[in-house]
Coordinates of C-alpha atoms in Angstrom, one line a residue:
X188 CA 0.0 0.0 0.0
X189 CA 1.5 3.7 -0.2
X190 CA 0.9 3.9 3.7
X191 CA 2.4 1.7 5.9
X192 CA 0.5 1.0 8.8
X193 CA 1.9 1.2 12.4
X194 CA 3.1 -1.9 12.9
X195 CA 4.6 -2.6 9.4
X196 CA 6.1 0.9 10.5
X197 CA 7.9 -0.3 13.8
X198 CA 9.0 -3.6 12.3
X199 CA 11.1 -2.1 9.6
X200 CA 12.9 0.2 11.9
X201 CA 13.1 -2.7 14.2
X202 CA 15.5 -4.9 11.6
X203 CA 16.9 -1.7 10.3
X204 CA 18.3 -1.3 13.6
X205 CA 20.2 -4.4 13.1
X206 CA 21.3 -3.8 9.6
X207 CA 25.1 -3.1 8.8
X208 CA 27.1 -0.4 6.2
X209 CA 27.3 3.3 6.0
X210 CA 24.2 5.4 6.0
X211 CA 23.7 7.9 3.6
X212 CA 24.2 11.6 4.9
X213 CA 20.5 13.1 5.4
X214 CA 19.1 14.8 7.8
X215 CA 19.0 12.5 11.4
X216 CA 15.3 11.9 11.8
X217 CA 14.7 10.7 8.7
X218 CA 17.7 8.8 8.4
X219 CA 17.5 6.0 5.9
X220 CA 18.9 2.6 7.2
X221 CA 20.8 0.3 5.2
X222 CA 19.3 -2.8 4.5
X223 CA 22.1 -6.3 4.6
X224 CA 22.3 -7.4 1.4
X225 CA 25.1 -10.4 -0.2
X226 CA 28.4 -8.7 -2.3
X227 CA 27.6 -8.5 -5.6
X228 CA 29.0 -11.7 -7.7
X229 CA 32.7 -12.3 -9.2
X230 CA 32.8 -11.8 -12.8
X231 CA 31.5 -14.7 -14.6
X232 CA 33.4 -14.8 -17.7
X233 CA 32.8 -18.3 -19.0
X234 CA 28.9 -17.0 -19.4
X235 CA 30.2 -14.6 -22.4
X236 CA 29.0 -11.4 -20.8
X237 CA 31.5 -8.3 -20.8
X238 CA 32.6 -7.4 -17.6
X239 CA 32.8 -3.4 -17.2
X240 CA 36.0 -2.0 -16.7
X241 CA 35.3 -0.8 -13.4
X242 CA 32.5 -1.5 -10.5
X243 CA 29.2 0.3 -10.8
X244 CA 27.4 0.7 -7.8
X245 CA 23.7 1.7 -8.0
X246 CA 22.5 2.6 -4.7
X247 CA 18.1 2.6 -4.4
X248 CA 16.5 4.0 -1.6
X249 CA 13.5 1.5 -1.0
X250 CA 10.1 2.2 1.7
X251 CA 8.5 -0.6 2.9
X252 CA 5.8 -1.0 0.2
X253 CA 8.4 -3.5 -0.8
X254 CA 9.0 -5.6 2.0
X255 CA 6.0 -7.4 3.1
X256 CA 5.1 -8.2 6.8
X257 CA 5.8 -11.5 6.6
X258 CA 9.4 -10.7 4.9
X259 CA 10.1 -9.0 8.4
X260 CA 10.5 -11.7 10.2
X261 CA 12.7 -12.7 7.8
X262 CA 16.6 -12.3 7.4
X263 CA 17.0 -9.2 5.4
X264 CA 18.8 -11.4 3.0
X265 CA 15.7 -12.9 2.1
X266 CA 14.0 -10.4 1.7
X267 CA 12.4 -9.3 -2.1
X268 CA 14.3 -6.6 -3.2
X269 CA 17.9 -8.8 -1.6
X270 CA 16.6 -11.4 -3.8
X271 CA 16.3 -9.3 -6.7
X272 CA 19.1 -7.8 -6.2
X273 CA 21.5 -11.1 -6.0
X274 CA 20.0 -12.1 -8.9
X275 CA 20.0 -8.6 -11.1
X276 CA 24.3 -8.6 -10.0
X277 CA 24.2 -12.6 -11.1
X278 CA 22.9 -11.8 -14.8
X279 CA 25.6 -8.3 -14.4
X280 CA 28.8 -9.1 -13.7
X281 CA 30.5 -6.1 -12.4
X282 CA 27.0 -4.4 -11.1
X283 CA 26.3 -4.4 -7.7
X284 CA 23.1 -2.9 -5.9
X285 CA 23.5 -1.7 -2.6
X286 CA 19.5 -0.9 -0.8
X287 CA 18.7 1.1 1.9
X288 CA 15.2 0.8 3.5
X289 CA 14.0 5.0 4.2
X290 CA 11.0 3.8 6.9
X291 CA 9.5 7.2 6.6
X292 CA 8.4 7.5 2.9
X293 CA 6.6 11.1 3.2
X294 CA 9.7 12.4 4.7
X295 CA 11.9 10.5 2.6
X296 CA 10.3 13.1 -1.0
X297 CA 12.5 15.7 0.7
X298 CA 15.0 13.8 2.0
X299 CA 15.7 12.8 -1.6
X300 CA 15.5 16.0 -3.1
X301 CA 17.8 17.3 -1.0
X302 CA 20.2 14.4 -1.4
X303 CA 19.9 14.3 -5.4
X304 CA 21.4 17.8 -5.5
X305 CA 25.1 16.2 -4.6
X306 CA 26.5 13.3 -5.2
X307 CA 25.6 11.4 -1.6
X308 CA 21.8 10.8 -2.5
X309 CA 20.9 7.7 -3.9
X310 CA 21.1 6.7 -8.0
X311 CA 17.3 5.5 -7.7
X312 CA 14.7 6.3 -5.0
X313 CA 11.2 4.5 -4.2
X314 CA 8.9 7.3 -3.6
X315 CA 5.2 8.0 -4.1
X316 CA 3.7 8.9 -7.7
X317 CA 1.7 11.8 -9.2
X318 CA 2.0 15.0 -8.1
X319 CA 4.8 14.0 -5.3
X320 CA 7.2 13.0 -8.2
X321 CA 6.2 15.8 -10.4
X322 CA 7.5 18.9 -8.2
X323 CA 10.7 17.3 -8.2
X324 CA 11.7 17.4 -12.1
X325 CA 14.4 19.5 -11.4
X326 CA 16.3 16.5 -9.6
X327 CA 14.3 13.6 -11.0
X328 CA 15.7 12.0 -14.7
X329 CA 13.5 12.0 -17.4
X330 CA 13.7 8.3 -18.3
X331 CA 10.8 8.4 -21.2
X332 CA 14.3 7.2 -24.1
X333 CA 15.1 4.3 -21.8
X334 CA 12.2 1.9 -20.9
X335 CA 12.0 -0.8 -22.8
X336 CA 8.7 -1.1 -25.5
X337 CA 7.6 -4.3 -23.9
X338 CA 7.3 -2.7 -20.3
X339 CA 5.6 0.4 -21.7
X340 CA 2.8 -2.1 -23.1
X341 CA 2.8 -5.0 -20.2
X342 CA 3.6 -2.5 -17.0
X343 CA -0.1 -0.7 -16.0
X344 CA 0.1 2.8 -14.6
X345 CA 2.5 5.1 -16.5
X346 CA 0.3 7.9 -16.6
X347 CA 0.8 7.9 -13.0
X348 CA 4.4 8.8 -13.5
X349 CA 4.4 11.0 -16.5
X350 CA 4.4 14.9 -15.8
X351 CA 1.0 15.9 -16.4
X352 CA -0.8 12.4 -16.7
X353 CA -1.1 12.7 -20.2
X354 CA 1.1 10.8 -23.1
X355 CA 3.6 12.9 -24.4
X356 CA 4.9 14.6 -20.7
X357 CA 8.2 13.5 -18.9
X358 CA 8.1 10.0 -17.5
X359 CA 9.8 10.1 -14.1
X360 CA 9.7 6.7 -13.1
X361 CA 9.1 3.2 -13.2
X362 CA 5.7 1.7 -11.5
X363 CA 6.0 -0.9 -9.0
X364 CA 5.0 -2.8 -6.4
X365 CA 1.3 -3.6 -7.1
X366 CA -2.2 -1.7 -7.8
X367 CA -4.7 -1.0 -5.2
X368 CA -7.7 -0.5 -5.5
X369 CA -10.2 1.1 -2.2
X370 CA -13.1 1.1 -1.9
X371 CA -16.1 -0.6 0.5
X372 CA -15.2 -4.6 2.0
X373 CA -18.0 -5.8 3.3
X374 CA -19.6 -8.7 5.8
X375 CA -21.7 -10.6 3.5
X376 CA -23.6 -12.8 6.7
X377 CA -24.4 -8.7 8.5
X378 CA -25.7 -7.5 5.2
X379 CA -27.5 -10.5 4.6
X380 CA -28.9 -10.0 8.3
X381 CA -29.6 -7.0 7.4
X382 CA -31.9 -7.8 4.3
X383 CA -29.2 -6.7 1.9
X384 CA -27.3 -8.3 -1.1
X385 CA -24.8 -6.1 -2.2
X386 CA -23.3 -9.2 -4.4
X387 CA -25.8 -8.8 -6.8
X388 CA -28.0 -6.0 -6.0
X389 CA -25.4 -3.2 -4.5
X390 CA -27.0 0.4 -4.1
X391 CA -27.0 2.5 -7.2
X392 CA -27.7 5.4 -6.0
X393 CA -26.4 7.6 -3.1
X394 CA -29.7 7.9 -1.6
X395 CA -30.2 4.0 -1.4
X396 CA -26.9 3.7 0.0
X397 CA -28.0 5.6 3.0
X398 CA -31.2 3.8 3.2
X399 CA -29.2 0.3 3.3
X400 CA -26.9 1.9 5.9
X401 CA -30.3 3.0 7.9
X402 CA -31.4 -1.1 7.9
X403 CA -27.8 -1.9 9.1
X404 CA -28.1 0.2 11.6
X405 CA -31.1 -1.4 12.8
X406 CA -29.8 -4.5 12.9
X407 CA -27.6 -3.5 15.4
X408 CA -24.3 -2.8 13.7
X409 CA -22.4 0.0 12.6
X410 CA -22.7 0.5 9.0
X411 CA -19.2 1.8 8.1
X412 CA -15.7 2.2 10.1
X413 CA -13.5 4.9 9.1
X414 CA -11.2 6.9 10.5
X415 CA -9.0 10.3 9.9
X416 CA -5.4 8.1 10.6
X417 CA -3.8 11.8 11.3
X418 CA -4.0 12.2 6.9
X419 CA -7.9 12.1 6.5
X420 CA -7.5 8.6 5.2
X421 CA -10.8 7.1 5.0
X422 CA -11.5 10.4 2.4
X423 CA -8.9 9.5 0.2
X424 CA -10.4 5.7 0.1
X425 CA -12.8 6.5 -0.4
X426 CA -15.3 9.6 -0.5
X427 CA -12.8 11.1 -2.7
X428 CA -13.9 8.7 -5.7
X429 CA -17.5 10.9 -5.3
X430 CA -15.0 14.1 -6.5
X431 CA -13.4 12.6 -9.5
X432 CA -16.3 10.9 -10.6
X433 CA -17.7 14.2 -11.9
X434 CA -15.0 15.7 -13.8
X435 CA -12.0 14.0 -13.7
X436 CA -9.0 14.0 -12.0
X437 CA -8.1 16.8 -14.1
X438 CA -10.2 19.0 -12.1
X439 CA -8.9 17.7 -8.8
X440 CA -5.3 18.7 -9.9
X441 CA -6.6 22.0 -11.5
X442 CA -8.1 23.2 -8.0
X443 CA -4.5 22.7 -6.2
X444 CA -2.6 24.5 -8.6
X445 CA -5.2 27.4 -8.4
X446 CA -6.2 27.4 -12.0
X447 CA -9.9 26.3 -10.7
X448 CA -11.1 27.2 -7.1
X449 CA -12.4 24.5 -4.5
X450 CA -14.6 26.9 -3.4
X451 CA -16.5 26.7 -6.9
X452 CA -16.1 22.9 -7.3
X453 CA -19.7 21.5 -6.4
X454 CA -18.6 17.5 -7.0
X455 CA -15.5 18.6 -4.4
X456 CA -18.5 20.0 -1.8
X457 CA -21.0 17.4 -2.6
X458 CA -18.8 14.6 -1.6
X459 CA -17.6 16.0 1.9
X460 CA -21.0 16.5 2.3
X461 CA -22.3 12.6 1.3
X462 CA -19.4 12.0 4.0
X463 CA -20.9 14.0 6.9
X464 CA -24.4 13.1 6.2
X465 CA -22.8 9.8 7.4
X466 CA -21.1 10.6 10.3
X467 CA -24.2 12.7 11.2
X468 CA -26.9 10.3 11.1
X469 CA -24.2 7.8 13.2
X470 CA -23.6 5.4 9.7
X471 CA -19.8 6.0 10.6
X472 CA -18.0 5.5 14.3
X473 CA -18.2 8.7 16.0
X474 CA -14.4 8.6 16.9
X475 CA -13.7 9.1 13.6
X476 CA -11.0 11.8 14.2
X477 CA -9.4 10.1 17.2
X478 CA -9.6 5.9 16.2
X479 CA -6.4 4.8 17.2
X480 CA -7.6 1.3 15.1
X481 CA -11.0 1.6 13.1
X482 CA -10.4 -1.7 11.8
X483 CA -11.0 -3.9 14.8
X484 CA -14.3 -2.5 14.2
X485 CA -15.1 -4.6 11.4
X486 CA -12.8 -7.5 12.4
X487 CA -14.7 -7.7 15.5
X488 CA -17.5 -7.7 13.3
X489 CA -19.0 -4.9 14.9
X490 CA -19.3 -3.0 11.7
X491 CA -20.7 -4.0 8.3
X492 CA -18.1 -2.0 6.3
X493 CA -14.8 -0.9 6.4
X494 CA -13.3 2.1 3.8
X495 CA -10.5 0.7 3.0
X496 CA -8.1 -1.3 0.1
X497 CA -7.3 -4.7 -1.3
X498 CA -4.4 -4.9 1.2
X499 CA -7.0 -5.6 3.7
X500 CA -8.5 -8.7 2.4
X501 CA -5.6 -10.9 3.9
X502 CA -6.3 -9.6 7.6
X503 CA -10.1 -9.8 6.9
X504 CA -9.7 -13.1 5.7
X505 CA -8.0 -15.0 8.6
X506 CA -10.3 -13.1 11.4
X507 CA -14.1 -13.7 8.7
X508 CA -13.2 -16.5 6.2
X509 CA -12.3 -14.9 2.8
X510 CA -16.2 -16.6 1.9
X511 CA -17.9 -13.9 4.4
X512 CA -16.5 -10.8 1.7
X513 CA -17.2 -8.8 -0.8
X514 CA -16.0 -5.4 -2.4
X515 CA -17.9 -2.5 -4.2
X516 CA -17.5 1.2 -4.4
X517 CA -19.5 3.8 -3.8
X518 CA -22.8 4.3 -6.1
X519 CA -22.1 7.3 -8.7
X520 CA -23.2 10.8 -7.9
X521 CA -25.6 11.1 -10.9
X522 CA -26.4 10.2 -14.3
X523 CA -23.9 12.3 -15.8
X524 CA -20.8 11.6 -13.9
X525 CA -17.9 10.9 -16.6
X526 CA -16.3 8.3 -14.3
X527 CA -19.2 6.0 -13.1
X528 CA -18.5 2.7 -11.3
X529 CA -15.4 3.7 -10.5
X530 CA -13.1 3.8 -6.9
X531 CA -9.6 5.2 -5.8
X532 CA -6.9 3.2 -7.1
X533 CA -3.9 2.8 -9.3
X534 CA -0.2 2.4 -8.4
X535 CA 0.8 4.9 -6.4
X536 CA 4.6 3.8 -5.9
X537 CA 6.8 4.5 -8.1
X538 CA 11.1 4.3 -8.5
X539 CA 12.7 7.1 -9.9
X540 CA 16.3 7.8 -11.2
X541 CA 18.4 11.1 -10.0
X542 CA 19.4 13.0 -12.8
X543 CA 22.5 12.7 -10.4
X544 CA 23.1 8.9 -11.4
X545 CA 26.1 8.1 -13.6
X546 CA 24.6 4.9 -14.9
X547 CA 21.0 6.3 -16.3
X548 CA 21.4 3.1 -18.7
X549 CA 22.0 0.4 -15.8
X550 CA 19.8 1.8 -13.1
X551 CA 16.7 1.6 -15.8
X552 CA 17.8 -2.0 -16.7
X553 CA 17.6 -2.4 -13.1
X554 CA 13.5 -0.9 -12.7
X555 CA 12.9 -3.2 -15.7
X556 CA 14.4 -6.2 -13.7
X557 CA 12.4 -5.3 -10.9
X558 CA 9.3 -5.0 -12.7
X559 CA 9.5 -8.7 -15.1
X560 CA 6.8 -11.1 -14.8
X561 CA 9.2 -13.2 -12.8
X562 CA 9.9 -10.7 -10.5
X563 CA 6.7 -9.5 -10.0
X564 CA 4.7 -12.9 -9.2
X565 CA 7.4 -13.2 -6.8
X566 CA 6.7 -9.8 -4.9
X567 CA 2.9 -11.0 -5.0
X568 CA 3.8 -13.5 -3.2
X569 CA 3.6 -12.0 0.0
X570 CA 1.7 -8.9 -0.8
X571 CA -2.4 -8.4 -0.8
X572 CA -1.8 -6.0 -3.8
X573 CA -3.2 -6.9 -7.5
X574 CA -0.8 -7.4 -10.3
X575 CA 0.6 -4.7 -11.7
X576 CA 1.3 -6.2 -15.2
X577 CA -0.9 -7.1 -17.8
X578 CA 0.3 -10.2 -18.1
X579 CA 0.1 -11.5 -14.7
X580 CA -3.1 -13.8 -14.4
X581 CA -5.0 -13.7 -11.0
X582 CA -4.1 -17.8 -11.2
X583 CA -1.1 -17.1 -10.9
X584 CA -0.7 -14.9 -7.9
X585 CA -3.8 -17.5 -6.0
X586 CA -6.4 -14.9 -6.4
X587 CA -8.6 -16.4 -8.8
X588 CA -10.9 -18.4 -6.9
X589 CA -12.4 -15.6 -4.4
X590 CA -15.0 -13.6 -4.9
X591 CA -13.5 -11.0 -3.2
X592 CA -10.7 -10.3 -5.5
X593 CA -12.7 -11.4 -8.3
X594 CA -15.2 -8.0 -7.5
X595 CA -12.1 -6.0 -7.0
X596 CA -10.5 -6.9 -10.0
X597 CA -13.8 -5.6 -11.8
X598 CA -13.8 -2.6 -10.4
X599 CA -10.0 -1.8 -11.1
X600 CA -10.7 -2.0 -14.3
X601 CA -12.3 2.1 -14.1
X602 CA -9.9 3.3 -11.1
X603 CA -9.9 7.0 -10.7
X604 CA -5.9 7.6 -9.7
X605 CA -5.5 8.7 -6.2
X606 CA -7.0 12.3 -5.5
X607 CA -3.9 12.7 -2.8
X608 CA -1.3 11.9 -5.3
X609 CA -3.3 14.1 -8.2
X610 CA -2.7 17.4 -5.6
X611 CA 0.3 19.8 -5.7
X612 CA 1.5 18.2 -2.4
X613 CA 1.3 21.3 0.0
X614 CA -2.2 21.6 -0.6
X615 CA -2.6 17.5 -0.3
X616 CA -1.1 18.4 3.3
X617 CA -3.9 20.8 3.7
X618 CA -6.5 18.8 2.6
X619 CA -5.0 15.7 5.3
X620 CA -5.4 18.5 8.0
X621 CA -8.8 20.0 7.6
X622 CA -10.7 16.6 5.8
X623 CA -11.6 15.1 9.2
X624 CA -13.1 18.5 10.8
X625 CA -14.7 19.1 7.6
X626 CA -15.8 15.3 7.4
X627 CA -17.2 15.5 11.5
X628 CA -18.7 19.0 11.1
X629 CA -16.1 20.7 13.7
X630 CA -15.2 23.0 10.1
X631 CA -17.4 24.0 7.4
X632 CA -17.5 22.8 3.8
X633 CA -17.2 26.2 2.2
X634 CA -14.3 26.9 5.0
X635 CA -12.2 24.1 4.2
X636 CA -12.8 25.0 0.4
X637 CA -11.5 29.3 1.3
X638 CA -8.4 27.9 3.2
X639 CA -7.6 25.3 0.4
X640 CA -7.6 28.2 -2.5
X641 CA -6.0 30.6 0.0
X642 CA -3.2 27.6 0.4
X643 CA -3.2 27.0 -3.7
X644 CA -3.1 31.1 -4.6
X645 CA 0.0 31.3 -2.0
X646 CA 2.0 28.6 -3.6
X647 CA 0.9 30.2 -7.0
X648 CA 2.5 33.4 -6.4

């Protein structure tokens, strides 16, 4: 996922802690760690392959998107991206990869930038994509010359990663680790309790949604947990999709550069609104701001819902049976949305390359490694994420057989790309401090909306 949670958090500190080498020279609190990875192989020169005269060292910055939970009880050795790396230096004789794991991947943007203006920072970084990427093209290569034709057709999400989100702009980076797609997962035995079936008859409007989450209540159980998670998560799972469904994610960039005002965005206004009407009438836990852990909520089966992503299916799975869920989004504004059926999704981590790097050639090579079918499947492995190439079968990653995955696959097929990512990133922070007063009626709508311009015209000037 592009947020770690807490625990996932405090692991990867915990074996960085242990971890051995130099670290990089950043600022002390957001001190990257170096992970322990195996010396890079002795040229092989019986395979044929021409050695290079001298060593080349790509150091990559990785978060922990990459190393799954289970991995951290692992030797870092065995880890995915040490495996990957063994076997990218195996096939390169004379290459070797050297990984640091930056636990803090929202400080980690600045870290970087600062980094990629000497020659300490790293030669590739893992940061987050959109907007976060894009106010760094100063420092960030433009790779768009080096990726190979067969990744630009198999590998999903380059919009993502290309200045703009249209064809034609800068690519700054490579994709990777896996899509996600958030939305609504659901307790199919407390909707069917509750007289619902949202299998095959899900709400199609707003306006039945609340009446089904008025009939859950009555059973007896909260309709849907949420939470703020300090960043006005739950939002940016999910309300959010009610934004972009009515004009794009165009227009949600547009209003954080200043072009277009939030004040005078109605689908912006309409779907904090859809959100409150919630929390007001009690369809959402009333310590929405404060939750320390929303989802025990519906792991206790306390609740019928829970806003979150795919990434939560594994948890869900071993505390309901993977049987007891499903997955939809949220019913379209209106008739004349131009993204209906859609949620918040896409691949929102990405690996870039500092215009700083000596070896632009190598260190692509090296996100194309990363990102092969082999690869891939393998990182899968131990990630609740969806493939990220095209051709990656469900079968193949042991997804094909659940409903679950099977609804979520169907709805990623009409993402709307994170509204969070699609922001100029000072006015994303905004947004992640005034969402949850806005969402629990401690701010106004229309306030909110006058401190986000004011925040947007500021950064214009």
């Amino acid at each position: 996922m592009k947020r770690l949670s807490a625990l996932l958090l405090a692991a990867v500190m915990t074996l960085s802690c242990t971890a051995c080498g130099e670290t990089e020279s950043v600022q002390p609190e957001q001190q990257p760690v170096p992970a322990q990875t195996e010396g890079s192989a002795e040229p092989d020169t019986a395979s044929g392959q021409e050695t290079p005269a001298e060593e080349v060292v790509l150091k990559v910055w990785v978060a922990p998107a990459l190393v799954s939970e289970d991995e951290q009880k692992m030797k870092q050795e065995e880890w995915y991206v040490s495996r990957v790396a063994r076997k990218f230096e195996e096939e390169n004789p004379g290459v070797k990869v050297e990984f640091t794991v930056v636990p803090d991947q929202s400080a980690a943007h600045q870290t970087f930038k600062a980094a990629a203006s000497t020659d300490s920072g790293p030669d590739i970084a893992n940061l987050w994509s959109g907007q976060s990427i894009f106010a760094m093209e100063d420092v960030i290569l433009d790779i768009s010359d080096y990726i190979p034709a067969e990744d630009k057709e198999q590998i999903q999400g380059w919009e993502t990663v290309t200045v703009g989100f249209e064809e034609g702009g800068a690519v700054l980076g490579y994709p990777v680790s896996g899509n996600e797609i958030c939305g609504l997962l659901y307790n199919r035995a407390i909707l069917e309790e509750a007289g619902l079936d949202f299998d095959n008859d899900p709400p199609e409007t707003l306006d039945e949604f609340v009446e089904a989450m008025g009939r859950i209540k009555e059973a007896g159980y909260l309709p849907v947990a949420a939470g703020d998670d300090g960043w006005n998560g739950s939002y940016f799972f999910g309300f959010a999709s009610l934004w972009a469904q009515q004009e794009g994610n165009a227009r949600v960039a547009s209003d954080s550069t200043g072009e277009t005002r939030f004040a005078e965005d109605e689908a912006f206004k309409e779907s904090y609104r859809f959100a409150n009407e919630l929390y007001s009438n009690g369809y959402i836990n009333e310590d929405y701001l404060t939750s320390p852990d929303f989802n025990e909520l519906f792991l206790n089966e306390e609740a019928a819902m829970v806003i979150t992503g795919n990434y939560m299916v594994a948890t869900a799975s071993e505390a309901l049976g993977i049987e007891n869920l499903g997955f939809c989004g949220f019913p379209d504004v209106s008739g004349d949305a131009v993204n209906k059926n859609t949620c918040i999704g896409g691949p929102g981590q990405c690996m870039v390359v500092s215009r700083q790097c000596k070896n632009p050639e190598m260190a692509v090579k090296f996100l194309s490694f990363l990102d092969n079918k082999e690869n891939h499947i393998d990182l899968l492995a131990g990630l609740s994420k969806l493939p990220l190439r095209t051709d990656v079968a469900l079968n193949e990653v042991g997804m094909a057989d659940d409903l679950v995955y099977q609804q979520i696959v169907k709805l990623s097929e009409n993402y709307t790309y994170w509204a969070d990512n699609s922001m100029v990133p000072e006015v994303n922070a905004e947004m992640q401090k005034l969402g949850g007063l806005a969402i629990t009626g401690k701010m106004s709508i229309d306030e909110m909306a006058e401190k986000l311009d004011q925040k947007a015209a500021e950064l214009a000037q």
